[in-house]
Amino acid sequence: MDFGIFTFGELSRNGQTGLAQSPHQRLEEIIGLAKLADQAGISFLGLGEHHRSDFALSAPEMVLAAVARETTNLRLGTAVTVLSTQDPVRLFEQFATLDLISGGRAEIIAGRGAFIESYPLFGYDTADYDALFDEKLRMLLELRDNATLTWQGTLTQTIPGMDIAPRPLQEKLPVWVGVGGTPASFARAGRLGLPLFVALLSGPERFRRLLELYRHTATEAGHDAAALPVGAGGHFYVAPTSQQARDTFYPYYRAYFEQNMPRPVDHFPRSTFDDWSEPGGGLLVGSPQQVVEKILAIHEALGTSRYMAQIGLGGLPFAETARSIELLATEIMPAVNREIGAPAPA
């Protein structure tokens, strides 16, 4: 299994001071965390796309290009690109360019998006939520596979045999589908034979049948389901002890839920946080051993080959996030790979 980190670059206000980082500070912090992750042997960095004033990442491709020049091995992608409100041609050009800049390290994770502010912002109708994603995903795959594209669009433009340039350094730019809990999304990814990234806001057991649907649909469409990568990930914080992890992280996690969710809540209680942190819950907060056990449970339930930790939530200080990344790299990654019989990264 390989391991990644991701962030949405939220700008949460501190519960005591009422102040949030500036976008400049947050982006500098993200680049610093990316450098740390690269040095620690983490495999992937994902940056989410949002278009609200409480997020710093409306143009993750730009930040990924900056990270590319500061790192050596870290694979670079979105988590996720809101493909429904993107121009697939422009998106492919940007990621092909990122691939060239980074020496072949670019990936796209495309999703429909739980945050919908980009639809009116870019002139799209949420009534076309699924149809837009379906057509644009098929168009993106055609762009990836053809240097000259002829395309008849319905919700997209029509392209009469035009060059698609530049081409990426990788022979085939990886395109993953990011999913929540909608069965049709799992089936579509399987039908297209695409790698799957599952956002876990609850425990893995509720996704077991959806992964069976994904692999069954892939097999029916003629794909080798066993060869399709599956990643999963969610909210994450690790500290030397469980109590330390919970006590440190709760105020920031509460701030994230009360300020930065698609529909912020009025109050996020400690009891809910503690319940979600227990075995079987979707929140990976605790000691290294507790987090290892949860990642192994995800692997057993879903057959994952990548785990992605959403880091730095709610304005968690840089030093705390950095320590969490270091524990992920030095204690959690080797322990998980020992258990599943895979060598730890060199």
Short mmCIF file of C-alpha atoms in Angstrom, two decimals:
data_model
loop_
_atom_site.label_atom_id
_atom_site.label_comp_id
_atom_site.label_asym_id
_atom_site.label_seq_id
_atom_site.Cartn_x
_atom_site.Cartn_y
_atom_site.Cartn_z
CA MET A 1 0.00 0.00 0.00
CA ASP A 2 1.20 3.50 -0.68
CA PHE A 3 0.28 6.54 1.36
CA GLY A 4 -0.69 10.07 0.53
CA ILE A 5 -1.83 13.27 2.18
CA PHE A 6 -4.39 15.80 1.00
CA THR A 7 -5.87 19.11 2.03
CA PHE A 8 -8.56 21.54 0.93
CA GLY A 9 -6.57 24.52 2.23
CA GLU A 10 -9.38 25.71 4.48
CA LEU A 11 -9.01 29.00 6.32
CA SER A 12 -10.62 28.23 9.66
CA ARG A 13 -10.88 30.89 12.34
CA ASN A 14 -9.14 30.14 15.62
CA GLY A 15 -11.63 29.49 18.42
CA GLN A 16 -9.79 31.76 20.87
CA THR A 17 -8.59 34.63 18.69
CA GLY A 18 -11.28 34.55 16.01
CA LEU A 19 -8.56 34.97 13.38
CA ALA A 20 -7.74 32.79 10.38
CA GLN A 21 -4.58 32.46 8.33
CA SER A 22 -4.35 34.57 5.21
CA PRO A 23 -4.42 32.73 1.86
CA HIS A 24 -0.73 33.62 1.49
CA GLN A 25 0.16 32.03 4.82
CA ARG A 26 -1.91 28.92 4.11
CA LEU A 27 -0.36 28.34 0.69
CA GLU A 28 3.14 28.78 2.10
CA GLU A 29 2.24 26.25 4.80
CA ILE A 30 0.93 23.74 2.25
CA ILE A 31 4.14 23.96 0.23
CA GLY A 32 6.15 23.45 3.42
CA LEU A 33 4.10 20.39 4.38
CA ALA A 34 4.53 18.99 0.87
CA LYS A 35 8.31 19.29 1.17
CA LEU A 36 8.20 17.53 4.53
CA ALA A 37 6.02 14.73 3.13
CA ASP A 38 8.36 14.26 0.16
CA GLN A 39 11.37 13.98 2.44
CA ALA A 40 9.52 11.53 4.71
CA GLY A 41 8.67 9.15 1.86
CA ILE A 42 4.95 9.90 1.47
CA SER A 43 3.88 8.96 -2.07
CA PHE A 44 1.12 11.43 -3.01
CA LEU A 45 -0.12 14.96 -2.39
CA GLY A 46 -3.68 15.91 -3.26
CA LEU A 47 -5.12 19.43 -3.24
CA GLY A 48 -8.87 20.01 -3.28
CA GLU A 49 -10.64 22.62 -5.41
CA HIS A 50 -12.99 25.06 -3.67
CA HIS A 51 -14.34 28.49 -4.57
CA ARG A 52 -15.26 30.08 -1.25
CA SER A 53 -13.58 32.75 0.84
CA ASP A 54 -12.86 30.21 3.61
CA PHE A 55 -10.56 28.18 1.33
CA ALA A 56 -7.20 29.08 -0.23
CA LEU A 57 -7.24 26.52 -3.04
CA SER A 58 -9.39 27.68 -5.95
CA ALA A 59 -6.55 26.92 -8.41
CA PRO A 60 -4.83 23.78 -7.08
CA GLU A 61 -2.99 23.23 -10.38
CA MET A 62 -0.99 26.41 -9.75
CA VAL A 63 0.01 25.30 -6.26
CA LEU A 64 0.90 21.81 -7.50
CA ALA A 65 3.25 23.38 -10.06
CA ALA A 66 4.96 25.29 -7.25
CA VAL A 67 5.23 22.09 -5.19
CA ALA A 68 6.67 20.27 -8.20
CA ARG A 69 9.76 22.48 -8.12
CA GLU A 70 10.24 21.89 -4.37
CA THR A 71 9.90 18.09 -4.35
CA THR A 72 11.46 15.07 -6.01
CA ASN A 73 9.30 11.96 -5.64
CA LEU A 74 5.88 13.11 -4.44
CA ARG A 75 3.12 12.36 -6.94
CA LEU A 76 0.92 15.43 -7.42
CA GLY A 77 -2.80 15.58 -8.01
CA THR A 78 -6.17 17.00 -7.13
CA ALA A 79 -8.46 15.69 -4.41
CA VAL A 80 -10.71 16.41 -6.15
CA THR A 81 -11.05 18.38 -9.37
CA VAL A 82 -14.69 19.43 -9.70
CA LEU A 83 -14.78 18.20 -13.26
CA SER A 84 -18.43 19.13 -13.86
CA THR A 85 -17.55 22.84 -13.87
CA GLN A 86 -14.14 22.59 -15.56
CA ASP A 87 -13.30 22.75 -19.25
CA PRO A 88 -11.77 19.29 -19.82
CA VAL A 89 -9.47 20.59 -22.56
CA ARG A 90 -8.01 23.29 -20.34
CA LEU A 91 -7.76 20.87 -17.43
CA PHE A 92 -5.86 18.34 -19.51
CA GLU A 93 -3.50 21.02 -20.81
CA GLN A 94 -2.78 22.14 -17.24
CA PHE A 95 -2.07 18.63 -16.01
CA ALA A 96 -0.01 17.72 -19.05
CA THR A 97 2.07 20.81 -18.29
CA LEU A 98 2.31 19.85 -14.62
CA ASP A 99 3.43 16.39 -15.69
CA LEU A 100 6.22 17.89 -17.79
CA ILE A 101 7.31 20.27 -15.03
CA SER A 102 7.30 17.52 -12.38
CA GLY A 103 9.06 14.86 -14.42
CA GLY A 104 6.01 12.64 -14.81
CA ARG A 105 4.37 12.88 -11.38
CA ALA A 106 0.91 14.29 -12.18
CA GLU A 107 -2.44 12.62 -11.48
CA ILE A 108 -6.07 13.76 -11.65
CA ILE A 109 -8.76 12.71 -9.19
CA ALA A 110 -12.02 13.89 -10.75
CA GLY A 111 -15.31 14.17 -8.89
CA ARG A 112 -18.70 15.81 -9.04
CA GLY A 113 -18.03 17.82 -5.89
CA ALA A 114 -19.85 18.01 -2.57
CA PHE A 115 -19.39 21.80 -2.65
CA ILE A 116 -21.53 23.30 -5.42
CA GLU A 117 -20.50 26.98 -5.44
CA SER A 118 -18.56 26.48 -8.69
CA TYR A 119 -21.78 25.78 -10.64
CA PRO A 120 -23.27 29.31 -10.60
CA LEU A 121 -19.77 30.82 -10.53
CA PHE A 122 -18.89 29.29 -13.90
CA GLY A 123 -22.37 29.38 -15.40
CA TYR A 124 -23.55 25.81 -14.89
CA ASP A 125 -26.88 24.47 -13.67
CA THR A 126 -26.91 22.03 -10.74
CA ALA A 127 -29.83 20.32 -12.51
CA ASP A 128 -27.13 18.95 -14.84
CA TYR A 129 -24.97 17.82 -11.90
CA ASP A 130 -24.51 14.21 -13.01
CA ALA A 131 -24.86 14.66 -16.77
CA LEU A 132 -22.10 17.28 -16.82
CA PHE A 133 -19.72 15.01 -14.95
CA ASP A 134 -20.49 12.00 -17.12
CA GLU A 135 -19.90 13.81 -20.41
CA LYS A 136 -16.83 15.70 -19.22
CA LEU A 137 -15.25 12.56 -17.77
CA ARG A 138 -15.66 10.76 -21.10
CA MET A 139 -14.23 13.81 -22.87
CA LEU A 140 -11.24 13.94 -20.49
CA LEU A 141 -10.44 10.29 -21.23
CA GLU A 142 -10.59 10.98 -24.97
CA LEU A 143 -8.22 13.92 -24.49
CA ARG A 144 -5.84 11.70 -22.56
CA ASP A 145 -5.87 8.97 -25.19
CA ASN A 146 -5.76 11.05 -28.38
CA ALA A 147 -3.28 13.73 -29.45
CA THR A 148 -5.81 14.86 -32.07
CA LEU A 149 -9.41 14.99 -30.90
CA THR A 150 -12.71 14.86 -32.73
CA TRP A 151 -15.56 15.28 -30.25
CA GLN A 152 -19.28 15.90 -30.58
CA GLY A 153 -20.45 17.63 -27.43
CA THR A 154 -23.90 18.02 -25.90
CA LEU A 155 -23.08 19.88 -22.69
CA THR A 156 -19.50 20.43 -23.83
CA GLN A 157 -17.99 22.03 -26.91
CA THR A 158 -17.66 20.23 -30.24
CA ILE A 159 -14.05 19.77 -31.42
CA PRO A 160 -13.47 19.12 -35.15
CA GLY A 161 -10.20 17.18 -35.14
CA MET A 162 -7.84 19.57 -33.32
CA ASP A 163 -4.42 19.07 -31.71
CA ILE A 164 -4.34 18.56 -27.95
CA ALA A 165 -1.01 19.86 -26.72
CA PRO A 166 1.30 19.59 -24.97
CA ARG A 167 1.26 15.87 -24.30
CA PRO A 168 2.28 14.68 -20.82
CA LEU A 169 5.55 12.95 -20.06
CA GLN A 170 3.71 9.87 -18.80
CA GLU A 171 2.39 7.69 -21.59
CA LYS A 172 -1.03 7.68 -19.94
CA LEU A 173 -1.88 10.39 -17.42
CA PRO A 174 -3.57 8.71 -14.42
CA VAL A 175 -7.22 9.68 -14.03
CA TRP A 176 -9.01 8.51 -10.88
CA VAL A 177 -12.68 8.96 -9.98
CA GLY A 178 -13.40 10.35 -6.53
CA VAL A 179 -16.64 9.07 -5.00
CA GLY A 180 -18.71 9.54 -1.85
CA GLY A 181 -21.56 7.10 -1.37
CA THR A 182 -23.61 7.17 -4.60
CA PRO A 183 -23.88 3.68 -6.16
CA ALA A 184 -24.11 5.05 -9.71
CA SER A 185 -20.73 6.76 -9.24
CA PHE A 186 -19.08 3.47 -8.25
CA ALA A 187 -20.69 1.70 -11.20
CA ARG A 188 -19.58 4.39 -13.67
CA ALA A 189 -15.96 4.18 -12.52
CA GLY A 190 -16.04 0.41 -12.86
CA ARG A 191 -17.65 0.54 -16.29
CA LEU A 192 -14.88 2.89 -17.50
CA GLY A 193 -12.14 0.82 -15.87
CA LEU A 194 -10.84 3.76 -13.83
CA PRO A 195 -9.05 3.76 -10.46
CA LEU A 196 -11.30 4.71 -7.57
CA PHE A 197 -10.76 7.03 -4.60
CA VAL A 198 -13.33 6.66 -1.82
CA ALA A 199 -13.87 9.56 0.61
CA LEU A 200 -14.56 7.94 3.98
CA LEU A 201 -16.59 10.11 6.34
CA SER A 202 -17.81 6.96 8.06
CA GLY A 203 -16.42 3.51 8.72
CA PRO A 204 -15.49 1.27 5.77
CA GLU A 205 -18.19 -1.37 6.26
CA ARG A 206 -20.91 0.73 4.62
CA PHE A 207 -18.75 0.89 1.46
CA ARG A 208 -18.08 -2.86 1.14
CA ARG A 209 -21.09 -3.52 -1.10
CA LEU A 210 -20.32 -0.43 -3.18
CA LEU A 211 -16.82 -1.78 -3.87
CA GLU A 212 -18.37 -5.09 -4.88
CA LEU A 213 -20.59 -3.17 -7.31
CA TYR A 214 -17.54 -1.31 -8.67
CA ARG A 215 -15.57 -4.49 -9.31
CA HIS A 216 -18.58 -6.40 -10.68
CA THR A 217 -19.35 -3.58 -13.12
CA ALA A 218 -15.70 -3.41 -14.17
CA THR A 219 -15.62 -7.15 -14.86
CA GLU A 220 -18.85 -7.01 -16.88
CA ALA A 221 -17.33 -4.22 -19.00
CA GLY A 222 -14.29 -6.38 -19.77
CA HIS A 223 -11.78 -4.83 -17.36
CA ASP A 224 -9.50 -6.71 -14.98
CA ALA A 225 -11.14 -5.62 -11.74
CA ALA A 226 -8.34 -7.06 -9.60
CA ALA A 227 -5.83 -4.78 -11.31
CA LEU A 228 -7.78 -1.55 -10.71
CA PRO A 229 -6.26 0.57 -7.91
CA VAL A 230 -8.56 1.58 -5.08
CA GLY A 231 -7.67 4.35 -2.68
CA ALA A 232 -9.50 5.54 0.39
CA GLY A 233 -8.98 8.32 2.85
CA GLY A 234 -10.45 10.81 5.22
CA HIS A 235 -9.91 13.02 8.24
CA PHE A 236 -6.68 12.21 10.06
CA TYR A 237 -4.57 13.19 13.03
CA VAL A 238 -2.11 11.06 14.98
CA ALA A 239 -0.17 11.78 18.17
CA PRO A 240 1.92 9.59 20.51
CA THR A 241 -1.13 8.68 22.63
CA SER A 242 -4.84 8.44 21.95
CA GLN A 243 -5.78 10.94 24.65
CA GLN A 244 -3.23 13.45 23.39
CA ALA A 245 -4.51 13.06 19.84
CA ARG A 246 -8.14 13.58 20.79
CA ASP A 247 -7.56 16.47 23.17
CA THR A 248 -5.29 18.31 20.73
CA PHE A 249 -7.37 17.77 17.61
CA TYR A 250 -10.95 18.22 18.81
CA PRO A 251 -11.04 22.07 18.92
CA TYR A 252 -9.72 22.25 15.35
CA TYR A 253 -12.01 19.51 14.06
CA ARG A 254 -14.94 21.29 15.67
CA ALA A 255 -13.91 24.52 13.91
CA TYR A 256 -13.77 22.67 10.58
CA PHE A 257 -17.30 21.29 10.98
CA GLU A 258 -18.73 24.57 12.20
CA GLN A 259 -17.08 26.70 9.51
CA ASN A 260 -15.87 24.80 6.46
CA MET A 261 -18.22 21.94 5.60
CA PRO A 262 -20.55 22.23 2.57
CA ARG A 263 -23.30 22.89 5.12
CA PRO A 264 -21.62 24.01 8.37
CA VAL A 265 -23.22 22.85 11.63
CA ASP A 266 -24.09 25.11 14.58
CA HIS A 267 -22.29 22.90 17.09
CA PHE A 268 -20.11 19.82 16.75
CA PRO A 269 -20.05 18.05 20.15
CA ARG A 270 -17.10 16.26 21.70
CA SER A 271 -19.25 13.13 22.19
CA THR A 272 -19.75 12.79 18.42
CA PHE A 273 -16.04 13.32 17.82
CA ASP A 274 -15.17 10.60 20.35
CA ASP A 275 -17.72 8.19 18.85
CA TRP A 276 -16.30 8.67 15.35
CA SER A 277 -12.78 8.07 16.69
CA GLU A 278 -13.67 4.65 18.11
CA PRO A 279 -12.96 1.38 16.23
CA GLY A 280 -15.29 1.12 13.26
CA GLY A 281 -15.68 4.88 12.96
CA GLY A 282 -14.51 6.89 9.98
CA LEU A 283 -12.32 9.36 11.89
CA LEU A 284 -8.66 8.31 12.08
CA VAL A 285 -7.56 10.10 15.22
CA GLY A 286 -5.48 8.38 17.86
CA SER A 287 -2.16 6.76 18.60
CA PRO A 288 -0.11 5.22 15.78
CA GLN A 289 -1.28 1.71 16.70
CA GLN A 290 -4.94 2.72 16.71
CA VAL A 291 -4.58 4.35 13.31
CA VAL A 292 -2.73 1.27 11.96
CA GLU A 293 -5.64 -0.91 13.06
CA LYS A 294 -8.15 1.35 11.32
CA ILE A 295 -6.18 1.46 8.06
CA LEU A 296 -5.90 -2.33 8.12
CA ALA A 297 -9.67 -2.57 8.62
CA ILE A 298 -10.19 -0.29 5.60
CA HIS A 299 -7.80 -2.44 3.56
CA GLU A 300 -9.59 -5.65 4.58
CA ALA A 301 -13.05 -4.26 3.80
CA LEU A 302 -12.26 -2.44 0.55
CA GLY A 303 -9.07 -3.97 -0.88
CA THR A 304 -7.27 -0.63 -0.94
CA SER A 305 -3.83 -0.07 -2.41
CA ARG A 306 -3.55 3.58 -1.27
CA TYR A 307 -4.51 5.40 1.90
CA MET A 308 -4.80 9.21 1.84
CA ALA A 309 -4.85 11.25 5.04
CA GLN A 310 -6.66 14.59 5.06
CA ILE A 311 -4.31 16.69 7.17
CA GLY A 312 -4.24 20.02 8.99
CA LEU A 313 -7.97 20.40 9.42
CA GLY A 314 -9.53 23.41 11.11
CA GLY A 315 -6.42 25.54 11.42
CA LEU A 316 -4.32 22.89 13.19
CA PRO A 317 -0.87 24.48 13.71
CA PHE A 318 1.92 23.63 11.29
CA ALA A 319 4.00 21.88 13.96
CA GLU A 320 1.15 19.55 14.94
CA THR A 321 0.40 18.68 11.31
CA ALA A 322 4.09 18.10 10.63
CA ARG A 323 4.39 15.74 13.59
CA SER A 324 1.33 13.84 12.39
CA ILE A 325 2.88 13.43 8.92
CA GLU A 326 6.14 12.22 10.46
CA LEU A 327 4.32 9.60 12.55
CA LEU A 328 2.42 8.51 9.45
CA ALA A 329 5.70 7.99 7.60
CA THR A 330 7.85 6.50 10.35
CA GLU A 331 5.41 4.36 12.34
CA ILE A 332 2.13 3.83 10.49
CA MET A 333 3.31 3.14 6.94
CA PRO A 334 5.90 0.48 7.90
CA ALA A 335 3.51 -1.23 10.34
CA VAL A 336 0.65 -1.41 7.82
CA ASN A 337 2.88 -2.78 5.08
CA ARG A 338 4.37 -5.39 7.42
CA GLU A 339 0.87 -6.57 8.26
CA ILE A 340 -0.27 -6.87 4.64
CA GLY A 341 3.01 -8.43 3.53
CA ALA A 342 4.24 -5.56 1.38
CA PRO A 343 7.69 -4.00 1.65
CA ALA A 344 7.87 -0.51 3.09
CA PRO A 345 9.04 2.19 0.66
CA ALA A 346 12.83 2.50 0.51
#
